[in-house]
Backbone as a chain_set.jsonl record, in Angstrom:
{"seq": "MNSAEHTAAERPERARPTPHSLTGVGIAVLDESGRVLLGLGHDGRWELPGGKVDPGEDFETAAVRELAEETGLSVPATAVRVLAVVVDGLRGLTRVTAAAVAEGAAGTPTVTEPDKIVRWEWFARDAVPSALFGPSASVLDCVWPEARPRGAAETYRYPVRPAGEGHATRAG", "coords": {"N": [[0.332, -43.759, -73.585], [-0.424, -47.08, -74.306], [1.29, -50.251, -74.996], [0.006, -51.599, -77.124], [-1.409, -49.551, -78.401], [0.77, -47.998, -79.133], [2.108, -49.722, -80.954], [0.127, -49.922, -82.969], [-0.006, -47.249, -83.767], [2.568, -46.851, -84.67], [3.024, -48.809, -86.703], [0.484, -49.489, -88.551], [-0.324, -51.909, -89.817], [0.475, -53.909, -88.132], [-1.348, -53.985, -86.094], [-3.533, -55.511, -86.877], [-2.58, -57.871, -88.674], [-2.52, -59.017, -92.121], [-3.727, -62.231, -92.731], [-1.629, -64.982, -93.469], [-1.485, -67.631, -93.275], [-2.759, -70.867, -92.288], [-4.01, -72.441, -89.475], [-4.344, -75.617, -88.204], [-5.629, -78.852, -87.167], [-5.086, -82.317, -87.323], [-6.511, -85.375, -86.556], [-5.645, -88.576, -85.711], [-7.579, -91.16, -85.126], [-7.609, -94.037, -83.298], [-8.839, -97.349, -83.179], [-9.777, -100.117, -80.971], [-8.4, -102.195, -82.146], [-6.262, -101.004, -83.261], [-6.644, -99.781, -85.659], [-7.025, -97.039, -87.989], [-9.209, -94.243, -88.391], [-10.601, -93.079, -91.358], [-11.956, -90.725, -93.668], [-13.736, -90.723, -96.717], [-13.355, -88.386, -99.12], [-15.192, -86.289, -101.448], [-13.551, -85.856, -103.582], [-12.189, -88.157, -103.972], [-10.037, -88.654, -102.361], [-8.732, -89.808, -99.228], [-9.161, -88.844, -95.827], [-8.198, -87.689, -92.554], [-10.176, -86.979, -89.61], [-10.526, -83.542, -88.786], [-9.503, -80.053, -88.794], [-9.727, -76.444, -88.895], [-8.185, -74.541, -86.28], [-9.879, -72.81, -83.91], [-10.007, -69.329, -82.834], [-8.445, -68.859, -79.712], [-8.524, -71.54, -79.014], [-6.83, -74.55, -77.975], [-4.715, -77.082, -79.456], [-5.61, -79.668, -78.705], [-8.263, -79.274, -77.817], [-9.424, -78.293, -80.163], [-9.111, -80.565, -81.773], [-10.819, -82.419, -80.488], [-13.292, -81.09, -80.795], [-13.513, -80.905, -83.634], [-13.495, -83.65, -84.285], [-15.916, -84.523, -83.101], [-17.742, -82.873, -84.504], [-17.387, -83.749, -87.151], [-17.628, -86.554, -87.185], [-19.249, -87.484, -85.139], [-18.132, -88.881, -83.086], [-16.759, -89.098, -79.753], [-14.208, -87.989, -77.561], [-12.219, -87.41, -74.713], [-10.405, -84.336, -74.178], [-8.102, -84.776, -72.751], [-7.277, -87.236, -73.63], [-6.135, -86.85, -76.038], [-3.16, -86.744, -77.82], [-0.657, -84.627, -78.891], [1.588, -85.117, -81.372], [3.364, -83.917, -83.122], [4.131, -80.828, -84.815], [3.274, -79.851, -87.971], [4.44, -78.302, -90.873], [3.667, -76.859, -93.949], [3.908, -75.451, -97.243], [2.306, -75.708, -99.406], [0.637, -74.96, -102.446], [0.954, -72.217, -102.114], [0.104, -71.292, -99.609], [0.854, -71.051, -96.25], [0.569, -73.723, -94.154], [-0.088, -74.777, -90.956], [-0.178, -77.562, -89.089], [-1.318, -79.453, -86.401], [-0.305, -82.63, -85.543], [-2.143, -85.072, -84.28], [-3.144, -87.737, -82.049], [-5.476, -90.155, -80.876], [-6.981, -92.596, -78.786], [-9.659, -94.935, -78.249], [-12.162, -93.64, -78.766], [-15.55, -92.759, -78.17], [-18.636, -94.003, -79.428], [-20.157, -94.353, -82.716], [-18.804, -93.938, -85.901], [-20.225, -91.449, -87.931], [-21.473, -89.976, -90.891], [-21.568, -86.695, -90.796], [-21.261, -84.436, -92.202], [-22.185, -84.424, -95.106], [-21.614, -83.02, -97.411], [-18.916, -82.912, -97.493], [-17.744, -85.419, -96.793], [-18.008, -88.764, -97.921], [-18.113, -91.321, -96.746], [-17.098, -92.935, -93.648], [-14.374, -94.999, -92.714], [-12.602, -97.709, -91.135], [-9.137, -98.433, -91.068], [-6.469, -100.758, -91.212], [-2.987, -100.411, -90.409], [-1.356, -101.345, -92.555], [-3.127, -101.22, -94.636], [-3.885, -98.702, -95.361], [-5.19, -96.406, -97.637], [-3.541, -95.157, -100.625], [-4.288, -92.794, -101.806], [-4.409, -89.965, -100.354], [-5.444, -87.031, -98.555], [-3.279, -84.304, -98.464], [-2.374, -82.954, -95.907], [-3.391, -84.892, -94.112], [-1.929, -87.15, -94.825], [0.598, -86.32, -93.988], [0.171, -86.136, -91.223], [-0.318, -88.836, -90.635], [2.236, -89.791, -91.168], [3.539, -88.969, -88.895], [2.253, -90.419, -86.921], [2.482, -93.11, -87.716], [5.38, -93.722, -88.709], [6.953, -94.274, -91.819], [9.247, -95.973, -94.061], [9.286, -94.683, -96.466], [7.946, -91.634, -96.649], [4.447, -90.684, -96.588], [3.454, -88.13, -96.881], [3.977, -84.868, -98.456], [7.173, -83.915, -99.815], [7.865, -81.333, -99.311], [7.306, -80.716, -96.723], [7.639, -79.938, -93.273], [8.398, -81.384, -90.162], [7.909, -80.905, -86.768], [8.679, -82.443, -84.075], [6.944, -82.922, -81.006], [8.44, -82.315, -78.066], [10.113, -82.36, -74.863], [11.225, -79.113, -73.731], [14.101, -77.762, -75.338], [15.035, -80.043, -76.606], [16.037, -81.508, -79.635], [15.393, -80.634, -83.15], [13.495, -79.333, -85.945], [12.38, -81.715, -88.38], [12.779, -82.587, -91.765], [10.394, -83.776, -94.005], [10.61, -86.66, -96.114]], "CA": [[-0.004, -44.676, -74.656], [0.003, -48.434, -73.975], [2.097, -50.856, -76.063], [-0.85, -51.906, -78.281], [-1.651, -48.283, -79.105], [2.037, -47.592, -79.712], [2.338, -50.56, -82.124], [-0.833, -49.537, -84.0], [0.362, -45.93, -84.266], [3.848, -46.965, -85.351], [2.827, -49.589, -87.923], [-0.921, -49.914, -88.491], [-0.51, -53.292, -90.271], [0.749, -54.819, -87.014], [-2.528, -54.052, -85.238], [-4.265, -56.682, -87.364], [-1.903, -58.226, -89.923], [-3.212, -59.852, -93.09], [-3.354, -63.628, -92.494], [-0.899, -65.656, -94.544], [-1.371, -69.047, -92.953], [-3.921, -71.544, -91.723], [-3.621, -73.327, -88.383], [-5.329, -76.675, -88.07], [-5.276, -80.081, -86.461], [-5.561, -83.579, -87.875], [-6.497, -86.342, -85.469], [-5.693, -89.991, -86.052], [-8.341, -91.882, -84.103], [-7.325, -95.465, -83.392], [-9.793, -98.193, -82.452], [-9.164, -101.109, -80.079], [-7.532, -103.058, -82.958], [-5.161, -100.195, -83.794], [-6.969, -99.24, -86.991], [-7.236, -95.59, -88.033], [-10.439, -93.805, -89.048], [-10.424, -92.175, -92.495], [-13.165, -90.374, -94.399], [-13.575, -90.585, -98.162], [-13.838, -87.117, -99.624], [-15.812, -86.336, -102.775], [-12.493, -85.796, -104.596], [-11.576, -89.473, -104.057], [-8.937, -88.785, -101.396], [-9.096, -90.15, -97.859], [-8.638, -87.86, -94.883], [-8.467, -87.818, -91.125], [-10.982, -85.884, -89.061], [-9.71, -82.391, -88.395], [-9.864, -78.781, -89.4], [-9.123, -75.223, -88.37], [-8.177, -74.242, -84.848], [-10.588, -71.544, -83.693], [-9.313, -68.409, -81.927], [-8.521, -69.192, -78.295], [-8.489, -72.989, -78.79], [-5.569, -75.273, -78.084], [-4.82, -78.154, -80.454], [-6.403, -80.787, -78.193], [-9.677, -78.874, -77.83], [-9.838, -78.24, -81.577], [-9.215, -81.95, -82.252], [-12.041, -82.993, -79.91], [-14.434, -80.425, -81.43], [-13.587, -81.328, -85.037], [-13.871, -85.067, -84.301], [-17.36, -84.603, -82.818], [-18.487, -82.235, -85.599], [-17.271, -84.47, -88.422], [-17.898, -87.995, -87.108], [-20.137, -87.83, -84.038], [-17.37, -89.567, -82.037], [-16.289, -88.228, -78.675], [-13.022, -88.378, -76.822], [-11.843, -86.262, -73.878], [-9.195, -83.63, -74.609], [-6.961, -85.372, -72.054], [-6.877, -88.441, -74.355], [-5.513, -86.432, -77.302], [-1.725, -86.458, -77.725], [-0.073, -83.96, -80.052], [2.876, -85.753, -81.635], [4.251, -83.014, -83.869], [3.539, -79.738, -85.573], [3.68, -80.034, -89.353], [4.341, -77.059, -91.625], [3.889, -76.959, -95.388], [3.577, -74.242, -97.982], [1.732, -76.153, -100.671], [-0.32, -74.06, -103.11], [1.172, -70.83, -101.755], [-0.439, -70.947, -98.297], [1.518, -71.756, -95.163], [-0.387, -74.467, -93.339], [0.488, -75.311, -89.73], [-1.117, -78.592, -88.651], [-0.921, -80.301, -85.284], [-0.531, -84.049, -85.774], [-2.635, -85.598, -83.006], [-3.626, -89.109, -82.03], [-6.305, -90.504, -79.72], [-7.533, -93.95, -78.794], [-10.828, -95.146, -77.411], [-13.274, -92.711, -78.979], [-16.866, -93.337, -77.912], [-19.638, -93.8, -80.458], [-19.996, -94.973, -84.033], [-18.594, -92.859, -86.879], [-21.376, -91.093, -88.748], [-21.229, -88.863, -91.805], [-22.339, -85.545, -90.334], [-21.054, -83.38, -93.195], [-22.212, -85.147, -96.38], [-21.049, -82.203, -98.479], [-17.457, -83.083, -97.453], [-17.334, -86.816, -96.633], [-18.926, -89.782, -98.441], [-18.241, -92.354, -95.706], [-15.968, -93.151, -92.747], [-13.961, -96.407, -92.636], [-11.426, -98.03, -90.324], [-8.094, -99.079, -91.858], [-5.252, -101.226, -90.562], [-1.803, -99.649, -90.854], [-0.879, -101.799, -93.863], [-4.201, -101.122, -95.622], [-4.235, -97.294, -95.566], [-5.152, -96.078, -99.073], [-2.47, -94.239, -101.038], [-4.892, -91.506, -102.18], [-4.656, -89.269, -99.094], [-5.374, -85.581, -98.468], [-1.902, -84.006, -98.085], [-2.137, -82.813, -94.465], [-3.663, -86.163, -93.429], [-0.764, -88.004, -95.083], [1.679, -85.851, -93.12], [-0.16, -86.526, -89.847], [-0.08, -90.276, -90.522], [3.691, -89.98, -91.095], [3.926, -88.755, -87.494], [1.658, -91.493, -86.115], [3.071, -94.355, -88.196], [6.478, -93.409, -89.63], [7.253, -95.266, -92.847], [10.543, -95.768, -94.706], [9.011, -93.674, -97.487], [6.807, -90.856, -96.13], [3.246, -90.508, -97.412], [3.256, -86.696, -97.07], [4.798, -84.162, -99.441], [8.567, -83.66, -99.45], [7.97, -79.926, -98.904], [6.7, -80.641, -95.395], [8.543, -79.992, -92.13], [7.78, -81.906, -88.944], [8.53, -80.486, -85.518], [8.184, -83.337, -83.031], [6.679, -82.312, -79.711], [9.368, -82.884, -77.087], [10.42, -81.401, -73.786], [12.0, -77.949, -74.16], [15.532, -77.904, -75.518], [15.413, -81.273, -77.306], [15.81, -81.688, -81.058], [15.015, -79.591, -84.103], [12.546, -79.787, -86.959], [12.862, -82.672, -89.373], [12.138, -82.403, -93.054], [9.82, -85.016, -94.536], [11.167, -87.089, -97.396]], "C": [[0.479, -46.074, -74.244], [0.722, -49.051, -75.178], [1.269, -51.192, -77.292], [-1.123, -50.646, -79.085], [-0.377, -47.811, -79.792], [2.315, -48.382, -80.987], [1.408, -50.154, -83.261], [-0.468, -48.19, -84.6], [1.636, -46.01, -85.092], [3.694, -47.665, -86.7], [1.418, -50.159, -87.905], [-1.137, -51.372, -88.905], [-0.216, -54.308, -89.167], [-0.456, -54.96, -86.094], [-3.387, -55.253, -85.611], [-3.659, -57.07, -88.711], [-2.772, -59.091, -90.83], [-2.782, -61.303, -92.871], [-2.683, -64.233, -93.721], [-0.767, -67.149, -94.272], [-2.689, -69.559, -92.378], [-3.406, -72.49, -90.649], [-4.724, -74.354, -88.183], [-4.8, -77.838, -87.26], [-5.859, -81.255, -87.23], [-5.446, -84.617, -86.781], [-6.649, -87.763, -86.005], [-6.372, -90.699, -84.887], [-8.102, -93.37, -84.332], [-8.352, -96.25, -82.59], [-9.035, -99.234, -81.624], [-8.245, -102.08, -80.819], [-6.347, -102.297, -83.542], [-5.408, -99.652, -85.18], [-7.255, -97.746, -86.885], [-8.512, -95.28, -88.813], [-10.113, -92.801, -90.14], [-11.767, -91.941, -93.173], [-12.852, -90.207, -95.871], [-14.196, -89.266, -98.601], [-14.422, -87.271, -101.026], [-14.792, -86.259, -103.899], [-11.753, -87.13, -104.726], [-10.388, -89.674, -103.127], [-9.5, -89.058, -100.006], [-8.467, -89.147, -96.91], [-9.008, -88.213, -93.457], [-9.483, -86.765, -90.713], [-10.04, -84.738, -88.677], [-10.193, -81.134, -89.077], [-9.169, -77.633, -88.705], [-9.202, -75.159, -86.85], [-8.83, -72.878, -84.697], [-9.796, -70.644, -82.748], [-9.538, -68.814, -80.464], [-8.484, -70.68, -77.986], [-7.055, -73.498, -78.754], [-5.788, -76.421, -79.072], [-5.721, -79.291, -79.981], [-7.902, -80.477, -78.227], [-10.212, -78.826, -79.252], [-10.015, -79.653, -82.127], [-10.504, -82.609, -81.761], [-13.271, -82.409, -80.601], [-14.599, -80.898, -82.868], [-14.015, -82.791, -85.158], [-15.373, -85.22, -84.085], [-18.167, -84.028, -83.975], [-18.509, -83.093, -86.857], [-17.711, -85.92, -88.369], [-18.941, -88.376, -86.072], [-19.428, -88.581, -82.92], [-16.957, -88.583, -80.961], [-15.093, -88.862, -77.985], [-12.668, -87.182, -75.941], [-10.542, -85.632, -74.379], [-7.953, -84.225, -73.955], [-6.463, -86.651, -72.741], [-6.181, -88.118, -75.677], [-4.044, -86.112, -77.038], [-1.272, -85.784, -79.014], [1.333, -84.512, -80.211], [3.876, -84.801, -82.277], [3.431, -81.861, -84.427], [4.141, -79.839, -86.969], [3.448, -78.725, -90.095], [4.577, -77.358, -93.096], [3.468, -75.652, -96.037], [2.976, -74.577, -99.326], [0.668, -75.18, -101.166], [-0.236, -72.624, -102.587], [0.591, -70.381, -100.425], [0.318, -71.738, -97.235], [0.449, -72.403, -94.291], [0.374, -75.063, -92.167], [-0.548, -76.279, -89.166], [-0.545, -79.354, -87.47], [-1.295, -81.735, -85.632], [-0.892, -84.669, -84.428], [-3.108, -87.034, -83.164], [-4.452, -89.309, -80.764], [-6.81, -91.928, -79.898], [-8.791, -93.967, -77.946], [-11.948, -94.135, -77.56], [-14.597, -93.443, -78.781], [-17.814, -93.014, -79.066], [-19.318, -94.571, -81.727], [-19.831, -93.853, -85.049], [-19.804, -92.689, -87.795], [-20.978, -89.95, -89.665], [-22.148, -87.724, -91.376], [-22.225, -84.355, -91.281], [-21.008, -84.018, -94.585], [-21.712, -84.329, -97.568], [-19.528, -82.359, -98.556], [-17.024, -84.548, -97.502], [-18.425, -87.757, -97.147], [-19.191, -90.841, -97.374], [-16.971, -92.378, -94.857], [-15.673, -94.64, -92.714], [-12.732, -96.536, -91.758], [-10.438, -98.791, -91.19], [-6.941, -99.523, -90.971], [-4.071, -100.457, -91.153], [-1.368, -100.048, -92.262], [-1.938, -101.718, -94.961], [-4.633, -99.681, -95.881], [-4.138, -96.984, -97.059], [-4.026, -95.084, -99.4], [-3.02, -92.867, -101.413], [-5.321, -90.786, -100.904], [-4.598, -87.761, -99.292], [-4.003, -85.249, -97.882], [-1.652, -83.847, -96.595], [-2.41, -84.105, -93.687], [-2.504, -87.135, -93.626], [0.386, -87.615, -94.162], [1.427, -86.201, -91.658], [0.095, -88.02, -89.668], [1.406, -90.594, -90.486], [4.199, -89.803, -89.67], [3.421, -89.879, -86.602], [2.345, -92.82, -86.425], [4.189, -94.034, -89.181], [6.758, -94.579, -90.572], [8.636, -94.968, -93.426], [10.422, -94.685, -95.781], [7.771, -92.896, -97.034], [5.657, -90.757, -97.13], [3.055, -89.041, -97.789], [4.231, -86.107, -98.075], [6.206, -83.921, -98.914], [8.762, -82.237, -98.937], [7.376, -79.683, -97.522], [7.779, -80.744, -94.32], [7.764, -80.485, -90.924], [8.599, -81.455, -87.741], [7.976, -81.376, -84.416], [7.995, -82.58, -81.715], [7.522, -83.056, -78.685], [9.539, -81.895, -75.948], [11.321, -80.285, -74.312], [13.481, -78.275, -74.273], [15.965, -79.147, -76.269], [15.077, -81.175, -78.791], [15.43, -80.452, -81.843], [13.998, -80.175, -85.082], [13.192, -80.813, -87.875], [12.107, -82.428, -90.655], [11.646, -83.749, -93.548], [10.528, -85.358, -95.838], [12.59, -87.218, -97.3]], "O": [[1.642, -46.247, -73.877], [0.761, -48.452, -76.253], [1.774, -51.084, -78.409], [-1.074, -50.669, -80.315], [-0.428, -47.284, -80.903], [2.713, -47.8, -81.996], [1.85, -50.051, -84.405], [-0.602, -47.996, -85.808], [1.771, -45.317, -86.1], [4.178, -47.171, -87.719], [1.184, -51.207, -87.303], [-2.051, -52.016, -88.39], [-0.629, -55.463, -89.274], [-0.572, -55.959, -85.384], [-3.912, -55.935, -84.731], [-4.151, -56.657, -89.761], [-3.652, -59.81, -90.358], [-1.584, -61.581, -92.829], [-3.113, -64.022, -94.855], [-0.022, -67.847, -94.96], [-3.591, -68.794, -92.036], [-2.472, -73.255, -90.887], [-5.892, -74.004, -88.013], [-3.683, -77.813, -86.743], [-6.984, -81.192, -87.725], [-4.4, -84.733, -86.142], [-7.637, -88.102, -86.656], [-5.806, -90.82, -83.801], [-8.357, -93.894, -85.416], [-8.697, -95.877, -81.469], [-7.804, -99.23, -81.583], [-7.4, -102.723, -80.196], [-5.519, -102.881, -84.241], [-4.496, -99.121, -85.815], [-7.669, -97.251, -85.837], [-8.849, -95.972, -89.774], [-9.439, -91.8, -89.896], [-12.607, -92.838, -93.245], [-11.831, -89.624, -96.236], [-15.402, -89.057, -98.471], [-14.172, -88.267, -101.705], [-15.116, -86.56, -105.048], [-10.799, -87.234, -105.497], [-9.795, -90.752, -103.106], [-10.589, -88.603, -99.656], [-7.366, -88.655, -97.158], [-9.977, -88.924, -93.19], [-9.636, -85.757, -91.402], [-8.894, -84.966, -88.292], [-11.162, -81.147, -89.836], [-8.164, -77.813, -88.018], [-10.144, -75.651, -86.229], [-8.38, -71.9, -85.295], [-9.0, -71.135, -81.948], [-10.665, -69.074, -80.042], [-8.419, -71.059, -76.816], [-6.173, -72.95, -79.416], [-6.919, -76.694, -79.472], [-6.509, -79.822, -80.763], [-8.707, -81.321, -78.619], [-11.33, -79.269, -79.514], [-10.964, -79.914, -82.866], [-11.197, -83.277, -82.529], [-14.191, -83.146, -80.955], [-15.702, -81.254, -83.28], [-14.809, -83.134, -86.034], [-16.03, -85.968, -84.809], [-19.164, -84.619, -84.389], [-19.523, -83.16, -87.551], [-18.126, -86.474, -89.387], [-19.471, -89.486, -86.118], [-20.048, -88.892, -81.903], [-16.82, -87.387, -81.216], [-14.986, -90.081, -77.849], [-12.804, -86.041, -76.383], [-9.686, -86.318, -74.936], [-6.869, -84.185, -74.536], [-5.351, -87.103, -72.468], [-5.691, -89.02, -76.357], [-3.717, -85.318, -76.156], [-1.483, -86.315, -80.105], [2.166, -84.394, -79.313], [5.076, -84.867, -82.013], [2.204, -81.921, -84.498], [5.359, -79.903, -87.13], [2.391, -78.109, -89.965], [5.55, -78.02, -93.458], [2.755, -74.848, -95.437], [3.119, -73.816, -100.283], [-0.108, -74.644, -100.375], [-1.228, -71.895, -102.608], [0.589, -69.184, -100.139], [0.409, -72.963, -97.32], [-0.444, -71.739, -93.766], [1.363, -75.771, -92.357], [-1.655, -75.876, -88.808], [0.582, -79.846, -87.529], [-2.442, -82.027, -85.971], [-0.045, -84.776, -83.54], [-3.428, -87.485, -84.264], [-4.172, -88.717, -79.722], [-7.034, -92.394, -81.016], [-8.973, -93.141, -77.052], [-12.618, -93.806, -76.581], [-14.744, -94.6, -79.175], [-17.802, -91.91, -79.61], [-18.349, -95.328, -81.799], [-20.627, -92.914, -85.065], [-20.327, -93.653, -88.352], [-20.232, -89.056, -89.265], [-23.362, -87.787, -91.573], [-22.986, -83.392, -91.183], [-19.937, -84.144, -95.179], [-21.418, -84.891, -98.623], [-18.915, -81.988, -99.557], [-16.049, -84.884, -98.174], [-19.607, -87.576, -96.852], [-20.337, -91.214, -97.126], [-15.915, -91.909, -95.281], [-16.592, -95.459, -92.69], [-11.928, -95.612, -91.644], [-10.822, -99.678, -91.952], [-6.488, -98.782, -90.099], [-4.154, -99.922, -92.259], [-1.044, -99.183, -93.076], [-1.675, -102.108, -96.099], [-5.642, -99.455, -96.549], [-3.114, -97.267, -97.683], [-3.621, -94.283, -98.558], [-2.294, -91.875, -101.346], [-6.442, -90.962, -100.427], [-3.807, -87.264, -100.094], [-3.603, -85.859, -96.891], [-0.791, -84.54, -96.052], [-1.726, -84.382, -92.702], [-2.137, -87.862, -92.703], [1.07, -88.482, -93.618], [2.364, -86.526, -90.929], [0.663, -88.431, -88.657], [1.809, -91.563, -89.844], [5.188, -90.426, -89.283], [4.086, -90.253, -85.635], [2.738, -93.557, -85.52], [3.958, -94.072, -90.39], [6.791, -95.734, -90.149], [9.139, -93.852, -93.301], [11.333, -93.881, -95.978], [6.667, -93.44, -97.034], [5.862, -90.747, -98.344], [2.559, -88.732, -98.873], [5.186, -86.762, -98.492], [6.407, -83.745, -97.713], [9.717, -81.965, -98.21], [6.987, -78.561, -97.198], [8.715, -81.535, -94.439], [6.629, -80.071, -90.685], [9.82, -81.606, -87.708], [6.908, -81.091, -83.874], [8.791, -81.709, -81.365], [7.35, -84.255, -78.462], [9.153, -80.732, -76.059], [12.097, -80.503, -75.242], [14.047, -78.967, -73.426], [17.153, -79.303, -76.551], [13.962, -80.802, -79.158], [15.183, -79.381, -81.288], [13.69, -81.366, -85.04], [14.399, -80.781, -88.113], [10.922, -82.097, -90.631], [12.376, -84.74, -93.519], [10.984, -84.478, -96.567], [13.246, -87.572, -98.279]]}, "num_chains": 1, "name": "protein.A"}
């Protein structure tokens, strides 16, 4: 019996556990002036491009795919930097989000998912709207730290650093 068969025989729920979390990526795309791209959702909140990480994808690949799917912009995966991993448990679901940033995306932002986004706009750091989708606010806290974080206080940020350096920081 191999180890997978042994685990399944010992505890069947380990063979395919019930999911209790969502893994995603939010990408802050900066233009040549340093402005960030945000999309206005139908709920009146602004959000970064991003979404779920598909099975087998790394954060950078997911960021590139989501950016292209949602905006029509393209950027190579090598241009995406993951700054931190953000964890929150808002609304009873553990959400793990990679906070990523990229500069120099090619193309013009286009609404490709009109059921989700009304329009895309570029914002300077000091002009970012306060009505932000929670995970996007937490990603922006990693890109542009503020004295008072935009994201929820119940959020933990794990900065991406070389092995052995630092611990998670709690937002707020």
